[in-house]
XYZ file of C-alpha atoms in Angstrom:
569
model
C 180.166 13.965 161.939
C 177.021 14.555 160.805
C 177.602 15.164 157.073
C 180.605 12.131 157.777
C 179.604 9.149 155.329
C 178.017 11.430 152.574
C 181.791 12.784 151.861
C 185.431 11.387 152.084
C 187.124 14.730 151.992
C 188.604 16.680 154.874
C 186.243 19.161 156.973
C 187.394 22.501 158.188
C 186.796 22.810 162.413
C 183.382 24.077 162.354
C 182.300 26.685 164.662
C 179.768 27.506 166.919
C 177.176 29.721 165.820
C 174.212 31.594 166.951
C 170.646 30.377 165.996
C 169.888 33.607 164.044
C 173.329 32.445 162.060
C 172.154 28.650 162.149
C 169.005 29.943 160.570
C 170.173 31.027 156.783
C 169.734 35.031 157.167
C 168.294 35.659 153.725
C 165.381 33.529 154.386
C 162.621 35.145 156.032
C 160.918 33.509 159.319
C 157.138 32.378 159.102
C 155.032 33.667 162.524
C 155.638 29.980 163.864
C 159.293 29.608 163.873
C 159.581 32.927 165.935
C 157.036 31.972 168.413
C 158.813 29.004 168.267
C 162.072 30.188 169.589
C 160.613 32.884 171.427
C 159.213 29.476 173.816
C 162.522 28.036 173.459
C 163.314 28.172 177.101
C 159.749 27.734 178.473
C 158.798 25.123 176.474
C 158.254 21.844 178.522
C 160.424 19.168 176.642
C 159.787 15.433 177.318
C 162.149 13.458 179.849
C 164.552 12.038 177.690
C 164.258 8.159 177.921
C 166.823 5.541 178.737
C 167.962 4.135 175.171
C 168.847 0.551 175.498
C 172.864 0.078 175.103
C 172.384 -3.570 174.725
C 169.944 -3.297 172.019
C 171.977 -1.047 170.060
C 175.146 -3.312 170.333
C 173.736 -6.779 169.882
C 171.419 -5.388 167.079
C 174.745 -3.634 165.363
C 176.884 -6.730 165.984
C 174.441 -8.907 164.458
C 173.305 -7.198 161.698
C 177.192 -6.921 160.510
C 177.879 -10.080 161.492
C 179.726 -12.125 158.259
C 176.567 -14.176 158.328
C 174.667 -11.303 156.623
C 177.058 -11.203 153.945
C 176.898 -7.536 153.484
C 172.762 -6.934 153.717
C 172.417 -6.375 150.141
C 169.336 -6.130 148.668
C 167.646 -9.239 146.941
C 170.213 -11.438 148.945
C 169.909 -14.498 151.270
C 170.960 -11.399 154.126
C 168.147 -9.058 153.114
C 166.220 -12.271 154.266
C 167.582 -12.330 157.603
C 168.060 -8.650 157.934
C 164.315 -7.901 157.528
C 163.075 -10.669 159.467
C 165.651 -9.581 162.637
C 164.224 -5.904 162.353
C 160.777 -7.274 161.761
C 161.212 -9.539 164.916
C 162.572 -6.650 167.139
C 159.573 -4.124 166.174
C 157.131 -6.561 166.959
C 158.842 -7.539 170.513
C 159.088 -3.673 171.148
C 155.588 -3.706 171.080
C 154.893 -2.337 167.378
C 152.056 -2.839 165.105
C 152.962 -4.045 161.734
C 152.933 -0.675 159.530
C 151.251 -2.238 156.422
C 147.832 -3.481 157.566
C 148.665 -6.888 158.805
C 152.506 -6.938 157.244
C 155.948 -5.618 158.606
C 156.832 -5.137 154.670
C 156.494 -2.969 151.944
C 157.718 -4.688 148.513
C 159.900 -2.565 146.794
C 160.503 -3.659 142.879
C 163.427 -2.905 141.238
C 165.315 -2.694 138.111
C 169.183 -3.135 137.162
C 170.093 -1.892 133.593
C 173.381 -2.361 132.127
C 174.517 -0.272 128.734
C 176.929 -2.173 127.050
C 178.088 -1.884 123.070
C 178.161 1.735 123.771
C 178.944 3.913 120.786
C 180.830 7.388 120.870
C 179.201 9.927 121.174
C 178.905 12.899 117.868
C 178.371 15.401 117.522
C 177.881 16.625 113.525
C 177.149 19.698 111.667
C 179.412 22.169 113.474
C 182.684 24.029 112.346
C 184.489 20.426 113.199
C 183.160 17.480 113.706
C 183.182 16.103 117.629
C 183.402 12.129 118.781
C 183.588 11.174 122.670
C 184.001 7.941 123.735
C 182.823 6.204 126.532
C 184.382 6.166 130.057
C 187.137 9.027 129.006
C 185.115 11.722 127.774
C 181.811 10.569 128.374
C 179.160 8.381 130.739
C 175.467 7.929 129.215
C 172.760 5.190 130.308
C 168.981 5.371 130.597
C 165.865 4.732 133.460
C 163.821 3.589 130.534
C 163.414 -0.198 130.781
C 164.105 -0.729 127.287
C 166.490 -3.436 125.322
C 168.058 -0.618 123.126
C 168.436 3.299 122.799
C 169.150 5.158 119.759
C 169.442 9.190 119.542
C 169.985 10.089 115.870
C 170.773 13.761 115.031
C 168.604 15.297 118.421
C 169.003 19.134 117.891
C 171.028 20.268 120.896
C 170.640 22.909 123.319
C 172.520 24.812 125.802
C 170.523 25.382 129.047
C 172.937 26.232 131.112
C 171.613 25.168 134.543
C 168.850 23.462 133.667
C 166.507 24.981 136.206
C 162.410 25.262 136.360
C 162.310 27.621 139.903
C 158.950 29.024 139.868
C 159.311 30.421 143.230
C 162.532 31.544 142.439
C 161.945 33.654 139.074
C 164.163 31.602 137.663
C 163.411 29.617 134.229
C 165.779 28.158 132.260
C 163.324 26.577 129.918
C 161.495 29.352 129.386
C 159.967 29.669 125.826
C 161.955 26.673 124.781
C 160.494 23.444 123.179
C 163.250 20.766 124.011
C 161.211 17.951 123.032
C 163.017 15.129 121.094
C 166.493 17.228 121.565
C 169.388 16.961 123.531
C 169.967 19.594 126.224
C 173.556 19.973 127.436
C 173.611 21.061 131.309
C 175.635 22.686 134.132
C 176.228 21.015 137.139
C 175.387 22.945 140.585
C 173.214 26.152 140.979
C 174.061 29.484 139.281
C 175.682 30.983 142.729
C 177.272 28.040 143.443
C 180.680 30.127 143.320
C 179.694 32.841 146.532
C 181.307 32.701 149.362
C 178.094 33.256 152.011
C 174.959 31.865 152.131
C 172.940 35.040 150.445
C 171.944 34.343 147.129
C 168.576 33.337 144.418
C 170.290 29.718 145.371
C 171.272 30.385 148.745
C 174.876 31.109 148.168
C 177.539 28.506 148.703
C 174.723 26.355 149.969
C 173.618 24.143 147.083
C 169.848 23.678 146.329
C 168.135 20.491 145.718
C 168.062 22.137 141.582
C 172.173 21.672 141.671
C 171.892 18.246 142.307
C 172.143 16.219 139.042
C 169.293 13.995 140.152
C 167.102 17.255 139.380
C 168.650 17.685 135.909
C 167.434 14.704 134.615
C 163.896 15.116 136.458
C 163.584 18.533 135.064
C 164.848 17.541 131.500
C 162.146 14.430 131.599
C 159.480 16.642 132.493
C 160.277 19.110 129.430
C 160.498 16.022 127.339
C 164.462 15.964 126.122
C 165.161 12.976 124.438
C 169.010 13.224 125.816
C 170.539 14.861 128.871
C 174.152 15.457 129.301
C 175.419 17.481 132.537
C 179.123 18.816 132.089
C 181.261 17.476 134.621
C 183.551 19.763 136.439
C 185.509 19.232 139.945
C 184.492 21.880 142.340
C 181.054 22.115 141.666
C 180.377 18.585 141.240
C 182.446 18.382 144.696
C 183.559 15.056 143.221
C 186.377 14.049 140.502
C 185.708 12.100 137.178
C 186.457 9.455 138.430
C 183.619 8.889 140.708
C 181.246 9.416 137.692
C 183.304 7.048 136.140
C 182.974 4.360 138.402
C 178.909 4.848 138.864
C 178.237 4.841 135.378
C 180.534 1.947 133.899
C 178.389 -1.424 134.921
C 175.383 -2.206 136.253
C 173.054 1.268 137.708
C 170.398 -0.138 139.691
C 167.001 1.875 140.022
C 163.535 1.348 141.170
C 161.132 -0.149 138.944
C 158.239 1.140 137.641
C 154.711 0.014 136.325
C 155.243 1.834 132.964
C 158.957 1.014 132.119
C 159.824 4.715 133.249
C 158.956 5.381 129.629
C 157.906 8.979 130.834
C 162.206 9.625 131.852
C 164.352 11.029 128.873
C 166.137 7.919 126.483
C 169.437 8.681 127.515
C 170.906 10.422 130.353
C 175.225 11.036 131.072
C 177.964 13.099 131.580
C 180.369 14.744 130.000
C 184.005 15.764 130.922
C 184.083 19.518 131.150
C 186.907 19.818 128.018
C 185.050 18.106 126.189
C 182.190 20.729 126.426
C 184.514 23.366 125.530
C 185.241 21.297 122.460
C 181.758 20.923 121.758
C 181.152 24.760 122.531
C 183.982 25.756 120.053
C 182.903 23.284 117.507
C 178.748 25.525 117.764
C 181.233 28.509 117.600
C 180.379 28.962 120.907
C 182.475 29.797 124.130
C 182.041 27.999 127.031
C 183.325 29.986 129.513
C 181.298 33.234 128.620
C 177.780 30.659 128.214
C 178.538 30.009 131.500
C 179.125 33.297 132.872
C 175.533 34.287 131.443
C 173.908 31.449 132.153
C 174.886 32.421 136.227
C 172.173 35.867 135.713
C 168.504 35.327 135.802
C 166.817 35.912 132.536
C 169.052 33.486 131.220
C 168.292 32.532 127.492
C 168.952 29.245 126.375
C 171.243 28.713 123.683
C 170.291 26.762 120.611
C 174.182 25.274 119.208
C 173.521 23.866 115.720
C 174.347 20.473 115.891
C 173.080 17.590 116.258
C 173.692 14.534 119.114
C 173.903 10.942 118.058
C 174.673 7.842 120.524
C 173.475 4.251 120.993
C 173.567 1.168 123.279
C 171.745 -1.893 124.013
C 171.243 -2.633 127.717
C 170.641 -6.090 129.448
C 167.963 -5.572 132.340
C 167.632 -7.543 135.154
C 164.266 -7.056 137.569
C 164.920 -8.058 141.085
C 162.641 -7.129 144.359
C 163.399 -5.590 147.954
C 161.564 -4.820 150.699
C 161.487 -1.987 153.614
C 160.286 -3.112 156.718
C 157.586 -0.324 158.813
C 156.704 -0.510 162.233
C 153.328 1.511 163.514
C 152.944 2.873 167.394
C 149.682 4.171 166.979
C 148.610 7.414 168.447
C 146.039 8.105 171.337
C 143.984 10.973 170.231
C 144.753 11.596 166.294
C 146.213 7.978 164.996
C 145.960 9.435 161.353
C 148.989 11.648 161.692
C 151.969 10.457 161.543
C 155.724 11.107 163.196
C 158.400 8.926 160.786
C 161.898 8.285 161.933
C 163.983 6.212 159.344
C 167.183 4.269 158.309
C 168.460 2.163 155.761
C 169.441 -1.694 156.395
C 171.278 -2.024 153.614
C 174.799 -2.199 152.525
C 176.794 -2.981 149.718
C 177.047 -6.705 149.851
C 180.158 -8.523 148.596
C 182.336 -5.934 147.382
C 186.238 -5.648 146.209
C 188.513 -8.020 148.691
C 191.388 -5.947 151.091
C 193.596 -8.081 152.925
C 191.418 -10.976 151.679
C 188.377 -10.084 153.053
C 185.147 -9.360 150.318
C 182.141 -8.914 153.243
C 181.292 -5.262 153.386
C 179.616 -5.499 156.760
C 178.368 -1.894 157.141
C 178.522 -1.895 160.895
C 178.397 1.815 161.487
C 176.698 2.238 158.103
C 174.074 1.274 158.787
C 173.913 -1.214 161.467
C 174.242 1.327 163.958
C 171.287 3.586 162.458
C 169.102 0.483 162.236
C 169.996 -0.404 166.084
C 168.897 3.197 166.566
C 165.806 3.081 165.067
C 164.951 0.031 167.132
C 166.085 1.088 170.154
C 163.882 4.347 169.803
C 160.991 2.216 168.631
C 161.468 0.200 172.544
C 161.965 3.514 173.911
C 158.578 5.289 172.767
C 156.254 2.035 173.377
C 157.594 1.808 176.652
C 156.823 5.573 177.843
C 153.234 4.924 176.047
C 151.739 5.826 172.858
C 151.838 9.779 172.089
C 148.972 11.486 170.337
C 150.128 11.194 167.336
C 151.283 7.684 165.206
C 155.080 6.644 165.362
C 156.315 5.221 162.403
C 159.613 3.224 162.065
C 160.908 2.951 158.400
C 163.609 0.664 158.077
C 164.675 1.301 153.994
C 165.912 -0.712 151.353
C 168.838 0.333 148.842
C 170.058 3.251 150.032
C 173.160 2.582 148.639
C 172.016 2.035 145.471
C 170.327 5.869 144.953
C 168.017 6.024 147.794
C 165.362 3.896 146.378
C 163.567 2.561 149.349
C 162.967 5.392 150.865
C 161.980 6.967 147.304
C 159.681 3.916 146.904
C 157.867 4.527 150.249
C 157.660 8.151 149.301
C 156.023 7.737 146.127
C 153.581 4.979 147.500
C 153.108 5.922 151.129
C 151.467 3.181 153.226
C 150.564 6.035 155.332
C 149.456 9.816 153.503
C 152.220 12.059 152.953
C 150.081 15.348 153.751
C 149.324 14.165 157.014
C 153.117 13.148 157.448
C 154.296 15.518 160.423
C 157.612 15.430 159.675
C 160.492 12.959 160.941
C 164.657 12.355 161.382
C 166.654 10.600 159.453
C 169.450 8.311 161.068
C 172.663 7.309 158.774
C 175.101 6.349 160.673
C 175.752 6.743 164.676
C 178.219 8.408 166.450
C 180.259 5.678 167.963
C 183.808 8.000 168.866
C 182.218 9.658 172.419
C 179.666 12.450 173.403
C 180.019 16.003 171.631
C 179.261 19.026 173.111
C 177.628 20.478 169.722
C 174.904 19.573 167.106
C 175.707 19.653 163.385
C 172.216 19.860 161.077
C 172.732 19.444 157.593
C 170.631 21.734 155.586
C 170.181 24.574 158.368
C 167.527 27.171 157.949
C 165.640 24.669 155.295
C 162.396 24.239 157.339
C 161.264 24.875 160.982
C 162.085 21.774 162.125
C 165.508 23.854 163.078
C 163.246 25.296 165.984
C 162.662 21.585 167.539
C 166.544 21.018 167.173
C 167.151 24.090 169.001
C 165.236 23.571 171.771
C 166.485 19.656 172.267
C 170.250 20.589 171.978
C 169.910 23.360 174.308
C 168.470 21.272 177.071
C 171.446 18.899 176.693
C 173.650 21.889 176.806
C 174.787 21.328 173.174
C 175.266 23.959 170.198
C 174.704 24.159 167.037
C 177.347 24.170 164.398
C 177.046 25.521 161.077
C 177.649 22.647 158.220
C 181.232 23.145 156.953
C 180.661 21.756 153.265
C 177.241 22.990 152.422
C 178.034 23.337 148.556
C 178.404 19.458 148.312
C 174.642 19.209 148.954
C 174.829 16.122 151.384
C 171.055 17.021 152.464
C 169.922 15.379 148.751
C 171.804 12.403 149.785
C 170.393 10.370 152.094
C 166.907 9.268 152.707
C 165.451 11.936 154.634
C 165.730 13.470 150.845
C 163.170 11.354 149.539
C 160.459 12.219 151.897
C 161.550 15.947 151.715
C 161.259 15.906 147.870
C 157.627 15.348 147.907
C 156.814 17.798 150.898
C 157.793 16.165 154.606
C 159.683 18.170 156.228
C 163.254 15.763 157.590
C 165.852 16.695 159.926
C 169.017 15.640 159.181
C 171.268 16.459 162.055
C 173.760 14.639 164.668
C 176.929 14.840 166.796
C 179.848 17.069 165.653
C 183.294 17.257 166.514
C 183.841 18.757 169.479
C 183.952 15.698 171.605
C 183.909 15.866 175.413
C 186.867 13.703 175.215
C 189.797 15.255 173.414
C 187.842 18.051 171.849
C 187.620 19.266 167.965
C 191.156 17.882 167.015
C 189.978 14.928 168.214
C 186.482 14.147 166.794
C 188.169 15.568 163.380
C 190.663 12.852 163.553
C 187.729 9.987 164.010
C 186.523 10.434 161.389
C 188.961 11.124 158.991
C 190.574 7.577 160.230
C 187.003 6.044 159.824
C 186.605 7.584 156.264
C 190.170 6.565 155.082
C 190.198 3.164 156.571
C 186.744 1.381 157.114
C 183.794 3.706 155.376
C 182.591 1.315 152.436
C 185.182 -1.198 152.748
C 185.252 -4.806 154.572
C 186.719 -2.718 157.696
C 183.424 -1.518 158.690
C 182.899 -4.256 161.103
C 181.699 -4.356 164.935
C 183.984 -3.045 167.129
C 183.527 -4.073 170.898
C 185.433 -1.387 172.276
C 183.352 1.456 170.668
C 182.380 4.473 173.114
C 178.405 4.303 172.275
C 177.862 7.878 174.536
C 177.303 9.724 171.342
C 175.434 7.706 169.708
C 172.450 7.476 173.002
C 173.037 11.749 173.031
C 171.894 11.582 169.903
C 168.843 9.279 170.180
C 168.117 11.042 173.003
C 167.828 14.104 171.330
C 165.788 12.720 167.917
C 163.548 11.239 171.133
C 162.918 14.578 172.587
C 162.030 15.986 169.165
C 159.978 13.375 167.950
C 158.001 13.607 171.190
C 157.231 17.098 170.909
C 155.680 16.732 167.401
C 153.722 13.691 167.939
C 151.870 15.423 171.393
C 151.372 18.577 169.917
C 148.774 19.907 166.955
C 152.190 21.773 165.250
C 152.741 21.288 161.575
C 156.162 22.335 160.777
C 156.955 23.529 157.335
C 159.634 24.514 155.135
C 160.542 28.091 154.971
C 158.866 30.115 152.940
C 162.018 30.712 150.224
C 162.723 26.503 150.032
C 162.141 24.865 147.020
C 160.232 21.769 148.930
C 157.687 24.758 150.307
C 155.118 24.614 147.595
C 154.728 20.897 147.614
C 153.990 20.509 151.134
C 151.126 23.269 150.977
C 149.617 21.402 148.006
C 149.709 17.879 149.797
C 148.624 19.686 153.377
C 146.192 21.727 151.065
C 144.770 18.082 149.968
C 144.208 16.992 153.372
C-alpha cells in the first residue's frame, strides 16, 4: 500500500524479505548502518504514544468535507484548509515555524501553449513533421509570451545522464548549447531483472526520471529537450503524457522567469523517433542498444529542430503551512515530517458529482501529521526541533514541498532527516512494512528497528522500476540532500491476509483514487493507519534525542549533496 496512490496498475504479492535483501546488495554499508543494525535489538526505542483516533477522523472528515471544494490551491478551500491546520498546530501546542507566521508563501506560475506548430525536422534523407497531441507534447518553464526554436542542431544523447559518481557522462565533450537534444526515458539498466547494476538494476534512479532530463539538459544549456516516449520504461502509456501536457501545466514561480530552464521541453512518441532516426540515417534500435554501455558517445543526427507556440501565463500564489516543537538541548537541528493538503479541486463530474474531496489523499496524511504533532508536544519536547510541513500543490508536480526545499525556513544541512506521509492506511493493521526506495540511505536502519518492535517485516517494493520514490514530496527534500523515508503498511493485513489488502486497494485505485469517490467514509478500520503513525513516531523520536546524522549510502546519487550542505554547516 505503500507505493498505492503513486500507481494505478496491479502489484504482484510482495514477499517478505531479509534486511540484508531489504538493503540493495550491490551497495556497500557505511560503519554506521552496521553498528546500526548490529544495536537493532538492544537499542532502547521510545514508548510508542497514543495517536488520537478522533483527531484523525474529524480532521479527515472535515478537510474533505464538500465545503472545501476539493482544497485546491489558490481557492476559497486553500483558505480554510490552511487556517484549520494552522488552528490545530497551534492548539497542539506548536510554535509557528516561520518566525511569528504558520505560512510560507509559495508563488506560482500556470503556462498554457496554445497555437502550437508541428514539429520538423529538415535537412535529413526525408523530411519529418509531428504534430501536436499525436506524435508529440512540447511546452516550456520559461515565463515567456512566445517560444520559437528555428533550425537547433540536434543531438542524440541517449540517456541524458551527468553521473559523476557513477562514471557515467552522457554529455561528455559535447557542447549542446542552443541545440536540441533528443532523450531516452529511464536509466540505461532499466531492462535487468535484479537490483545489481551502474543504475541499480530494475530499480530506477532519480536520473530515469524525466524531471532530471530536463534539469540536466538546462544545466548544459539545450535550447530544446525532447524525451522519447515508450510504455515499459516510462511505466505509463501515451496517453498519460497526453493528458499532462495538453492545457494548462502549473509550476512554481520564480524571481528570474526560470529564464535559466531550456525554451522548450516535450515528448515524443517512440515511432516517431524511429522516423526521425531513419530520416539522420540512423537506427534507433542499435543507438539505443549503445547508448545502454558506459562510454556512451553522443550522436550528432544532422538535422535541424524547428517548433513554436505562444503561451498565456497566469501567476497565482499558495501557501504551506509549518509548525515548530522546538528542541531542548540543540533547537537548531531539525526532525521534518510532511504532507500535502492539497487536492485537485473541481475536477470531471461521475454520477453528477465534480468535488474531488481527497479524503484518503490527503486528508488522512494531513490528520496524521496533526495527530503526530499532539502526540510529540504532549510527551515533551525532544532534543532536537520537530517540524510539521503541511505542503501545497503536490498534485500539481510537487511544488510546495520543492518551494520549501529550495527556500528552507529552517537550513537544509542541519535537516536530520524526516517521513513523508501520502496517504493512510485506512483497510486494517498489516503485519509487514513496505519502504519505497529500500537500501537508498540509512534511514532503512531506523525502519528496521521500529517495525521489528511491532513485530512487522519488511517487504521488498514490487514495482521499483516505476520510480514512485521521485514522486511524492519526500523527493523534494531528498533532491537537495535530506535524507526521507518513504515507507507504510503493506498487504498482508491481519484481517484477511495478502489477498485481501491486494484487493483494497485495487478497489480504491479503480473506484475512488482521484475521482469525486474519495470521500469520508465512517466505517473505515483506522488500525493501520495509528500502526503506522506509531511507527514514523518511534523513528522520529530516535533521531530527534540522539546526535545521529543519517546519510545516504555511499553509491546514491543524493550522497554528494548532503556532504556538501553537512560540509557547509
Amino acid at each position: 500500500m505503500a507505493a498505492l496512490f503513486r500507481c494505478a496498475l496491479p502489484r504482484p504479492s510482495p514477499k517478505a524479505v531479509s534486511y540484508e535483501t531489504f538493503r540493495r546488495p550491490a551497495l556497500i554499508r557505511s560503519t554506521t548502518a552496521l553498528l546500526a543494525f548490529a544495536l537493532l535489538s538492544s537499542t532502547a526505542l521510545a514508548k510508542a504514544p497514543d495517536i488520537s483516533l478522533t483527531t484523525l477522523k474529524d480532521v479527515t472528515k472535515t478537510l474533505s468535507d464538500d465545503s472545501f471544494e476539493g482544497r485546491a490551491p489558490a481557492t476559497p478551500g486553500e483558505e480554510k484548509t490552511i487556517k484549520l491546520i494552522a488552528d490545530r498546530f497551534a492548539k497542539a501546542g506548536l510554535k509557528p515555524g516561520n518566525g511569528t507566521s504558520w505560512y510560507q508563501d509559495v508563488p506560482l506560475v500556470e503556462i498554457t501553449a496554445k497555437n502550437i506548430s508541428p514539429m520538423t525536422f529538415t535537412g535529413g534523407k526525408t523530411p519529418v513533421s509531428l504534430a501536436f497531441s499525436t506524435d508529440m507534447v512540447v511546452g516550456t518553464n520559461r515565463v515567456v509570451p512566445h517560444v520559437d526554436v528555428t533550425n537547433s542542431d540536434t543531438v542524440f544523447v541517449g540517456y541524458g545522464i551527468n553521473a559523476p559518481e557513477k562514471g557515467w557522462n552522457d554529455y561528455a565533450g559535447l557542447d549542446v548549447k542552443g541545440k536540441t537534444v533528443i532523450i531516452l526515458i529511464n536509466d540505461p539498466d532499466y531492462q535487468t531483472k535484479t537490483l545489481d547494476g551502474d543504475f541499480n538494476g530494475r530499480a530506477m534512479t532519480y536520473y530515469g526520471r524525466w524531471t532530471y532530463k530536463f534539469e540536466e539538459a538546462a544545466r548544459q544549456g539545450a535550447a530544446a529537450a525532447i524525451i522519447v516516449h515508450d510504455t515499459e520504461p516510462a511505466a505509463y502509456p501515451w496517453g498519460v503524457i497526453q493528458g499532462s501536457w495538453d492545457g494548462p501545466r502549473l509550476g512554481a514561480d520564480s524571481a528570474d522567469g526560470h529564464m535559466d530552464q531550456s525554451l522548450a521541453i516535450g515528448w515524443m512518441q517512440l515511432d516517431a523517433a524511429k522516423k526521425l532516426m531513419a530520416s539522420a540515417g540512423q537506427d534507433f534500435d542499435a543507438l539505443s542498444a549503445a547508448a545502454r554501455q558506459k562510454g556512451f558517445k553522443a550522436v550528432p543526427l544532422g538535422v535541424k529542430a524547428s517548433v513554436s507556440f505562444d503561451t498565456s501565463i497566469r501567476k497565482q500564489a499558495s501557501k504551506n503551512v509549518v509548525g515548530l516543537l522546538p528542541g531542548k538541548t540543540r533547537p537548531d537541528e531539525y526532525v521534518m515530517f510532511t504532507a500535502h493538503w492539497d487536492h485537485l479541486g473541481i475536477c470531471p463530474a461521475v454520477k453528477g458529482d465534480n468535488i474531488c474531496n481527497g479524503a484518503v489523499d490527503n486528508a488522512s496524511g494531513t490528520a496524521g501529521l496533526i495527530a503526530l504533532a499532539e502526540a510529540y508536544a504532549k510527551a515533551g519536547a525532544a532534543d532536537r526541533s520537530m517540524l510539521f510541513v503541511a505542503v501545497t500543490a503536490e498534485e500539481s508536480g510537487l511544488l510546495g514541498s520543492q518551494y520549501y526545499a529550495e527556500n528552507p525556513l529552517h537550513p537544509l544541512g542541519k535537516t536530520v532527516g524526516g517521513v513523508n506521509m501520502d496517504s493512510l492506511n485506512l483497510f486494517g493493521r498489516t503485519r509487514d512494512v513496505t519502504v519505497t526506495g529500500p537500501g537508498k540511505s540509512e534511514l532503512d536502519d531506523y525502519l528496521a528497528r521500529a517495525a521489528k518492535a511491532q513485530g512487522r517485516v519488511i517487504t521488498a517494493e514490487s514495482t521499483p522500476e516505476k520510480g514512485h520514490y521521485y514522486r511524492s514530496d519526500h523527493f523534494s527534500f531528498a533532491k537537495l540532500g535530506v535524507p526521507m523515508l518513504a515507507a507504510g503498511s503493506g498487504d498482508d493485513l491481519e484481517k484477511g491476509g495478502t489477498a485481501a489488502g491486494m484487493a483494497a486497494a485495487e478497489d480504491y485505485v479503480t473506484h475512488r483514487y482521484h475521482k469525486p469517490q474519495d470521500e469520508y467514509n465512517p466505517d473505515w478500520d483506522w488500525g493501520g493507519a495509528v500502526q503506522d503513525l506509531q511507527l514514523y513516531y518511534t523513528i522520529g523520536r530516535e533521531l530527534a534525542d540522539s546526535d545521529a546524522w543519517p546519510n545516504w549510502m555511499p553509491t546514491d546519487e543524493f550522497r554528494a549533496i548532503r556532504d556538501k550542505s553537512r560540509a557547509g554547516q
